[in-house]
PDB file of C-alpha atoms in Angstrom:
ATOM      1  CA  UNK A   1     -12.726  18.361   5.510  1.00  0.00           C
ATOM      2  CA  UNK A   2      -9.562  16.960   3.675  1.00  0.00           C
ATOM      3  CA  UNK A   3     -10.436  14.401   0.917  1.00  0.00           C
ATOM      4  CA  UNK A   4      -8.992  11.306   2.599  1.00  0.00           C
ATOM      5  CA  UNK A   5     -11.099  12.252   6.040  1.00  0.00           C
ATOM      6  CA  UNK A   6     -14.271  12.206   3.734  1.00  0.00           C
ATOM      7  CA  UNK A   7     -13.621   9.079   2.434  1.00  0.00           C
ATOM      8  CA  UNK A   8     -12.905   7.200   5.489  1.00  0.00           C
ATOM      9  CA  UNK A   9     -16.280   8.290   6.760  1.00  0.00           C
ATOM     10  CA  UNK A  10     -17.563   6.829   3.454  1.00  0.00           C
ATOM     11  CA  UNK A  11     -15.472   3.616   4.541  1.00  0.00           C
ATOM     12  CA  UNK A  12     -16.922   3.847   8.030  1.00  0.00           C
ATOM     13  CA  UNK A  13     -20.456   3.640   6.803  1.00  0.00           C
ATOM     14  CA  UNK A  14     -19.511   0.754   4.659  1.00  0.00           C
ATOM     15  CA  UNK A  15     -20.066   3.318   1.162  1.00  0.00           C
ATOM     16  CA  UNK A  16     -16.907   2.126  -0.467  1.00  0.00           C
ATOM     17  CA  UNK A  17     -18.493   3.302  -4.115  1.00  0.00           C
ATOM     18  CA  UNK A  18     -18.896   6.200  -2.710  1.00  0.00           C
ATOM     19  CA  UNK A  19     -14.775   6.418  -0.688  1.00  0.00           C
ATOM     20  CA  UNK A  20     -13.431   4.773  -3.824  1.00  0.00           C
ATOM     21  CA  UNK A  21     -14.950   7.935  -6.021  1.00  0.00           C
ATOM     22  CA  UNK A  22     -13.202  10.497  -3.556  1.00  0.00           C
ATOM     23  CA  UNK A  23     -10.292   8.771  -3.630  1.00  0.00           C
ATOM     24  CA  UNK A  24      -9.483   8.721  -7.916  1.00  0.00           C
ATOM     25  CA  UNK A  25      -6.871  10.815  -7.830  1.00  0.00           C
ATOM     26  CA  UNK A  26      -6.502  11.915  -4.748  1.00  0.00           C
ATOM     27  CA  UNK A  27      -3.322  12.587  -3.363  1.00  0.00           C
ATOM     28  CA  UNK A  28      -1.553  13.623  -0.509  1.00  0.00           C
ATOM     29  CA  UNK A  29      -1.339  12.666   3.175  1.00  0.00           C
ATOM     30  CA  UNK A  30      -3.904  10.223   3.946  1.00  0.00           C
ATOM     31  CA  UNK A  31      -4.861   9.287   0.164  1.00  0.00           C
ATOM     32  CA  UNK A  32      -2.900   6.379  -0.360  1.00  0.00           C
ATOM     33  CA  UNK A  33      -3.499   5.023   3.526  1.00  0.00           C
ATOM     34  CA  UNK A  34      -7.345   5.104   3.008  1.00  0.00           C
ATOM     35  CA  UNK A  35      -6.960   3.714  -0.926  1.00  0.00           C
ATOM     36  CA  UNK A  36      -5.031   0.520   0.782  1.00  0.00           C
ATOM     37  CA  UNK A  37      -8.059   0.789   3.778  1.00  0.00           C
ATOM     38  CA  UNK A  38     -10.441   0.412   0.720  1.00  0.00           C
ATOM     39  CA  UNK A  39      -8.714  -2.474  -0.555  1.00  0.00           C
ATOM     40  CA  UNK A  40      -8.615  -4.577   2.256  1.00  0.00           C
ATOM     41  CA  UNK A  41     -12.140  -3.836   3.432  1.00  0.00           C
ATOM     42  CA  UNK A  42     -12.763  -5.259  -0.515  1.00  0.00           C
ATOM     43  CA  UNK A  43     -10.567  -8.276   0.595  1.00  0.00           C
ATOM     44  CA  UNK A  44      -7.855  -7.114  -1.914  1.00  0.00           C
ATOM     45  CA  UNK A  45      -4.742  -7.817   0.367  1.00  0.00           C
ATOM     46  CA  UNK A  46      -1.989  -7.060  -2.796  1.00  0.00           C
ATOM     47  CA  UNK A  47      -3.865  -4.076  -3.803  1.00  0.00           C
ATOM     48  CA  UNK A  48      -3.665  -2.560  -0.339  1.00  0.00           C
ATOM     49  CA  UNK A  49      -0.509  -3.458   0.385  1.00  0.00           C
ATOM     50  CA  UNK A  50       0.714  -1.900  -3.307  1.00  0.00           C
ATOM     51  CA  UNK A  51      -1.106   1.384  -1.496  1.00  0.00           C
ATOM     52  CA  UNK A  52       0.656   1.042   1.808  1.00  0.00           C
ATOM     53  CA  UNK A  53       3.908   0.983  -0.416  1.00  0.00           C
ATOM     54  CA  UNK A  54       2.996   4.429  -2.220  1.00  0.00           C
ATOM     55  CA  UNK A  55       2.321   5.896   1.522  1.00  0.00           C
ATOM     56  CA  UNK A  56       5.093   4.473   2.797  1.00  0.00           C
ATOM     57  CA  UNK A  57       7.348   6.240  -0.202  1.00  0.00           C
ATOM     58  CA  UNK A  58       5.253   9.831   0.224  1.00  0.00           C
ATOM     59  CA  UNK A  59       6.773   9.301   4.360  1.00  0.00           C
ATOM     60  CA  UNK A  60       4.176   8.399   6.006  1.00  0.00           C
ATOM     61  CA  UNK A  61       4.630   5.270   8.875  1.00  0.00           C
ATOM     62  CA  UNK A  62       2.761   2.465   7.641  1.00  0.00           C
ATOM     63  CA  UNK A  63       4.745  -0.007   9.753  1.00  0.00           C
ATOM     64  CA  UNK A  64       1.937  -1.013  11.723  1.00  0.00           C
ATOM     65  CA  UNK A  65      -0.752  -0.819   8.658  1.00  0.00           C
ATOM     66  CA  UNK A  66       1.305  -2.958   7.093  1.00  0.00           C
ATOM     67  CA  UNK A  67       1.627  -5.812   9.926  1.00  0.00           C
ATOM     68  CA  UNK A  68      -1.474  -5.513  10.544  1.00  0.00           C
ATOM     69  CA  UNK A  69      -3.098  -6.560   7.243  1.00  0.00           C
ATOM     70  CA  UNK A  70      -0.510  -9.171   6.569  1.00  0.00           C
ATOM     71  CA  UNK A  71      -1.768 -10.763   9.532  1.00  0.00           C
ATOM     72  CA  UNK A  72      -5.335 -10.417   8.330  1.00  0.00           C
ATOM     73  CA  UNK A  73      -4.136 -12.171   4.980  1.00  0.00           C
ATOM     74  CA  UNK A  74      -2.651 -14.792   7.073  1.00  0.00           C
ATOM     75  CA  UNK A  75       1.138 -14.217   6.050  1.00  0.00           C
ATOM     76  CA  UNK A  76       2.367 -14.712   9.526  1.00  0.00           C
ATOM     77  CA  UNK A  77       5.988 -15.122   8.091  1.00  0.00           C
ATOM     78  CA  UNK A  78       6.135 -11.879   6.726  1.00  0.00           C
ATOM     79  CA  UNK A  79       3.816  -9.790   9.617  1.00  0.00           C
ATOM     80  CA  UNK A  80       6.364 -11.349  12.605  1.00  0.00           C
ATOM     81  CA  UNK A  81       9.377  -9.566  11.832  1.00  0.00           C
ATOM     82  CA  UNK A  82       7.688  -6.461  11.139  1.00  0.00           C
ATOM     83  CA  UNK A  83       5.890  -6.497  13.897  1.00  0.00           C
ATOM     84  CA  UNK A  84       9.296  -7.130  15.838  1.00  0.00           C
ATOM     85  CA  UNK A  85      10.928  -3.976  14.550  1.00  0.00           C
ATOM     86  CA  UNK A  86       7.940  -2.228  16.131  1.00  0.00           C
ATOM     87  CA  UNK A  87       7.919  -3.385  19.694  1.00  0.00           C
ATOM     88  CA  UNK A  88      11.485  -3.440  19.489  1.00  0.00           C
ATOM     89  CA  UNK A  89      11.516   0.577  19.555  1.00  0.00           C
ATOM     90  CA  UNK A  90      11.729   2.611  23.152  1.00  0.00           C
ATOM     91  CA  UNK A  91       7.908   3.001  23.016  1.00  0.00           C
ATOM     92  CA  UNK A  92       5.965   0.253  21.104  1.00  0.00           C
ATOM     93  CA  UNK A  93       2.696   0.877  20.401  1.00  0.00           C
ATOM     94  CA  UNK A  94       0.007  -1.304  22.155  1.00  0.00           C
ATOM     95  CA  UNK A  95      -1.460  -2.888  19.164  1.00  0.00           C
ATOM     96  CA  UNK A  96       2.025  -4.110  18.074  1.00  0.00           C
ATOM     97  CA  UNK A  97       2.520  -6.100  21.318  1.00  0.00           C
ATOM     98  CA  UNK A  98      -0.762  -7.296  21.351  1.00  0.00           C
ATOM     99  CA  UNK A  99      -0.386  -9.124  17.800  1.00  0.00           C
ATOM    100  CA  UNK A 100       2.796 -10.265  18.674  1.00  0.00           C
ATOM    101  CA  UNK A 101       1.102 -11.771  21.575  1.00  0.00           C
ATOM    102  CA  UNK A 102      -1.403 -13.602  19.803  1.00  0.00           C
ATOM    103  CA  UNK A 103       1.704 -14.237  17.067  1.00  0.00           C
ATOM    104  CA  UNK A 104       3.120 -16.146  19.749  1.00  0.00           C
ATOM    105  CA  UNK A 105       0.329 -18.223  21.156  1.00  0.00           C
ATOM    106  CA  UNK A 106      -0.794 -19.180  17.729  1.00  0.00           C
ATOM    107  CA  UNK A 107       3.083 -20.413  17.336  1.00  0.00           C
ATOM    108  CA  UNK A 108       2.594 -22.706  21.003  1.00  0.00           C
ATOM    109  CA  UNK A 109       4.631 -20.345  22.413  1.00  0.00           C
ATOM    110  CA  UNK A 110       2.786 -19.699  25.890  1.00  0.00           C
ATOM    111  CA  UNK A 111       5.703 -17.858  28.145  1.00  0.00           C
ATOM    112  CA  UNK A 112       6.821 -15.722  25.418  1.00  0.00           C
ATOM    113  CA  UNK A 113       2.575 -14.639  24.715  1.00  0.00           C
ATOM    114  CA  UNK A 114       2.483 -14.538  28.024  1.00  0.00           C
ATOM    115  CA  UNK A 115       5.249 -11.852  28.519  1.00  0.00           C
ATOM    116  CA  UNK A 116       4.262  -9.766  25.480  1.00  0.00           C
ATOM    117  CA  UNK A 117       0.316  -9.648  26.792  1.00  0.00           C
ATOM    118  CA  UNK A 118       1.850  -8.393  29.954  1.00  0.00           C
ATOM    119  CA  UNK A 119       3.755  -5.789  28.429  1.00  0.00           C
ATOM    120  CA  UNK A 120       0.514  -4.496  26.703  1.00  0.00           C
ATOM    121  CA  UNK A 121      -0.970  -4.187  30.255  1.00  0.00           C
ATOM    122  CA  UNK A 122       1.990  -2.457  31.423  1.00  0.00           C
ATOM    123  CA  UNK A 123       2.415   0.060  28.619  1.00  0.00           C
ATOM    124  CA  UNK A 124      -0.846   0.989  27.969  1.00  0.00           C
ATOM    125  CA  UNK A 125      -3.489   0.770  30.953  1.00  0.00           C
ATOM    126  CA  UNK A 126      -5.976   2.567  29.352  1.00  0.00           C
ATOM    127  CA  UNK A 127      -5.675   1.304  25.772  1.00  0.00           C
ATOM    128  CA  UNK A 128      -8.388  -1.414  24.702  1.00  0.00           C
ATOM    129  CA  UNK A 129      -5.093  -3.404  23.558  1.00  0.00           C
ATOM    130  CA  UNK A 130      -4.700  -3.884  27.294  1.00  0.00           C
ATOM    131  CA  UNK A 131      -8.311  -4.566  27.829  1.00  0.00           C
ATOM    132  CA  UNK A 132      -7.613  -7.467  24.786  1.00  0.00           C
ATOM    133  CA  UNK A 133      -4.428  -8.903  27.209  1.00  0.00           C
ATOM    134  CA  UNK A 134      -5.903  -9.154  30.256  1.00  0.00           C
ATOM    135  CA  UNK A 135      -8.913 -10.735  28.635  1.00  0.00           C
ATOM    136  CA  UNK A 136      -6.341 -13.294  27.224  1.00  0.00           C
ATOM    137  CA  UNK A 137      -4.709 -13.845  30.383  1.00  0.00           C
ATOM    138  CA  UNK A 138      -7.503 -14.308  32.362  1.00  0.00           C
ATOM    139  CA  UNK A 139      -9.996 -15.533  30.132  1.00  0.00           C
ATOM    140  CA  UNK A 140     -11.102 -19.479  30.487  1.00  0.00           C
ATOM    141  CA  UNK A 141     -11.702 -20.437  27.032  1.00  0.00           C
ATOM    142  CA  UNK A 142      -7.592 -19.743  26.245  1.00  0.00           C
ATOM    143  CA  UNK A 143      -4.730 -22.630  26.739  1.00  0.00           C
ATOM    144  CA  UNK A 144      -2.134 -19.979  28.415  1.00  0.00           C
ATOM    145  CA  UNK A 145      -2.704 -22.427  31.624  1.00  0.00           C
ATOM    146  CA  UNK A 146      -2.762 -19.517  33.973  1.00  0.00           C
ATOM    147  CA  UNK A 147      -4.339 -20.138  37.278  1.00  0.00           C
ATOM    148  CA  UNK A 148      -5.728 -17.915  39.657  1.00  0.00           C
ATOM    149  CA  UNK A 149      -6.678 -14.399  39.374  1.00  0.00           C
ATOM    150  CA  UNK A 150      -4.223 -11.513  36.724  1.00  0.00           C
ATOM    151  CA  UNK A 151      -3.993  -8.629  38.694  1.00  0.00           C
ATOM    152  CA  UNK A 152      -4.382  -4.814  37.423  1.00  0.00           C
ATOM    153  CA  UNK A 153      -1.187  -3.428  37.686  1.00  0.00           C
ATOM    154  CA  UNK A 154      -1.821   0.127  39.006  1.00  0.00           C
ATOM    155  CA  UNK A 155      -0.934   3.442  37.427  1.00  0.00           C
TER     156      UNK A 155
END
């Protein structure tokens, strides 16, 4: 077991003494994607995005990382365009959409969540990022305004 596997199991369990000890001076694939996974589960957004920059310079795609916990930090300004570089690409991943999605509803912007939800559900059927979408577009308690029933597209 590689260093950075052990201490995302460490991580996992919620032992982030334990992860942060692997990780001194660990380097390598994985090391600096986990250090910036220990940060933010410590709620230190700069620290983990200083990480993500050291991955990102060994080569490894942190794109989505990277969106990702600039949205959890509440940066929308800065998480929007990346997240548009990614679903801009010939095969966005599922998760990208999906933020984007919820990028645009928090925005008021129901037609254009709307379309990105239902291009989660399209690209992915099986991904729980499409499970999310169609839980969005059908769900009650959200102000898309959809009536009626949001058919499963099949396979």
């Amino acid at each position: 077991m590689q260093v950075p596997d052990r201490a995302r199991g460490h991580l996992r369990r919620g032992e982030l003494a334990d992860a942060e000890r692997i990780l001194l001076g660990a380097t390598g694939v994985g090391g600096d994607r986990t250090r910036a996974a220990l940060h933010a589960r410590r709620r230190d957004g700069e620290a983990a995005l200083a990480a993500l920059a050291c991955a990102q310079a060994a080569g490894e795609d942190v794109a989505l990382d990277r969106a990702r916990l600039l949205l959890r930090m509440g940066r929308f300004a800065e998480a929007i365009p990346a997240l548009d570089a990614l679903v801009s690409g010939p095969t966005p991943p599922p998760e990208a959409l999906g933020w984007r999605g919820y990028c645009h509803l928090r925005a008021g912007e129901r037609d254009a969540a709307r379309a990105r939800f239902a291009a989660v559900i399209r690209a992915a059927l099986d991904d729980r990022w499409a499970w999310k979408a169609a839980a969005v577009l059908s769900g009650p308690g959200f102000p898309l305004g959809i009536a009626g029933r949001v058919e499963w597209p099949e396979a």
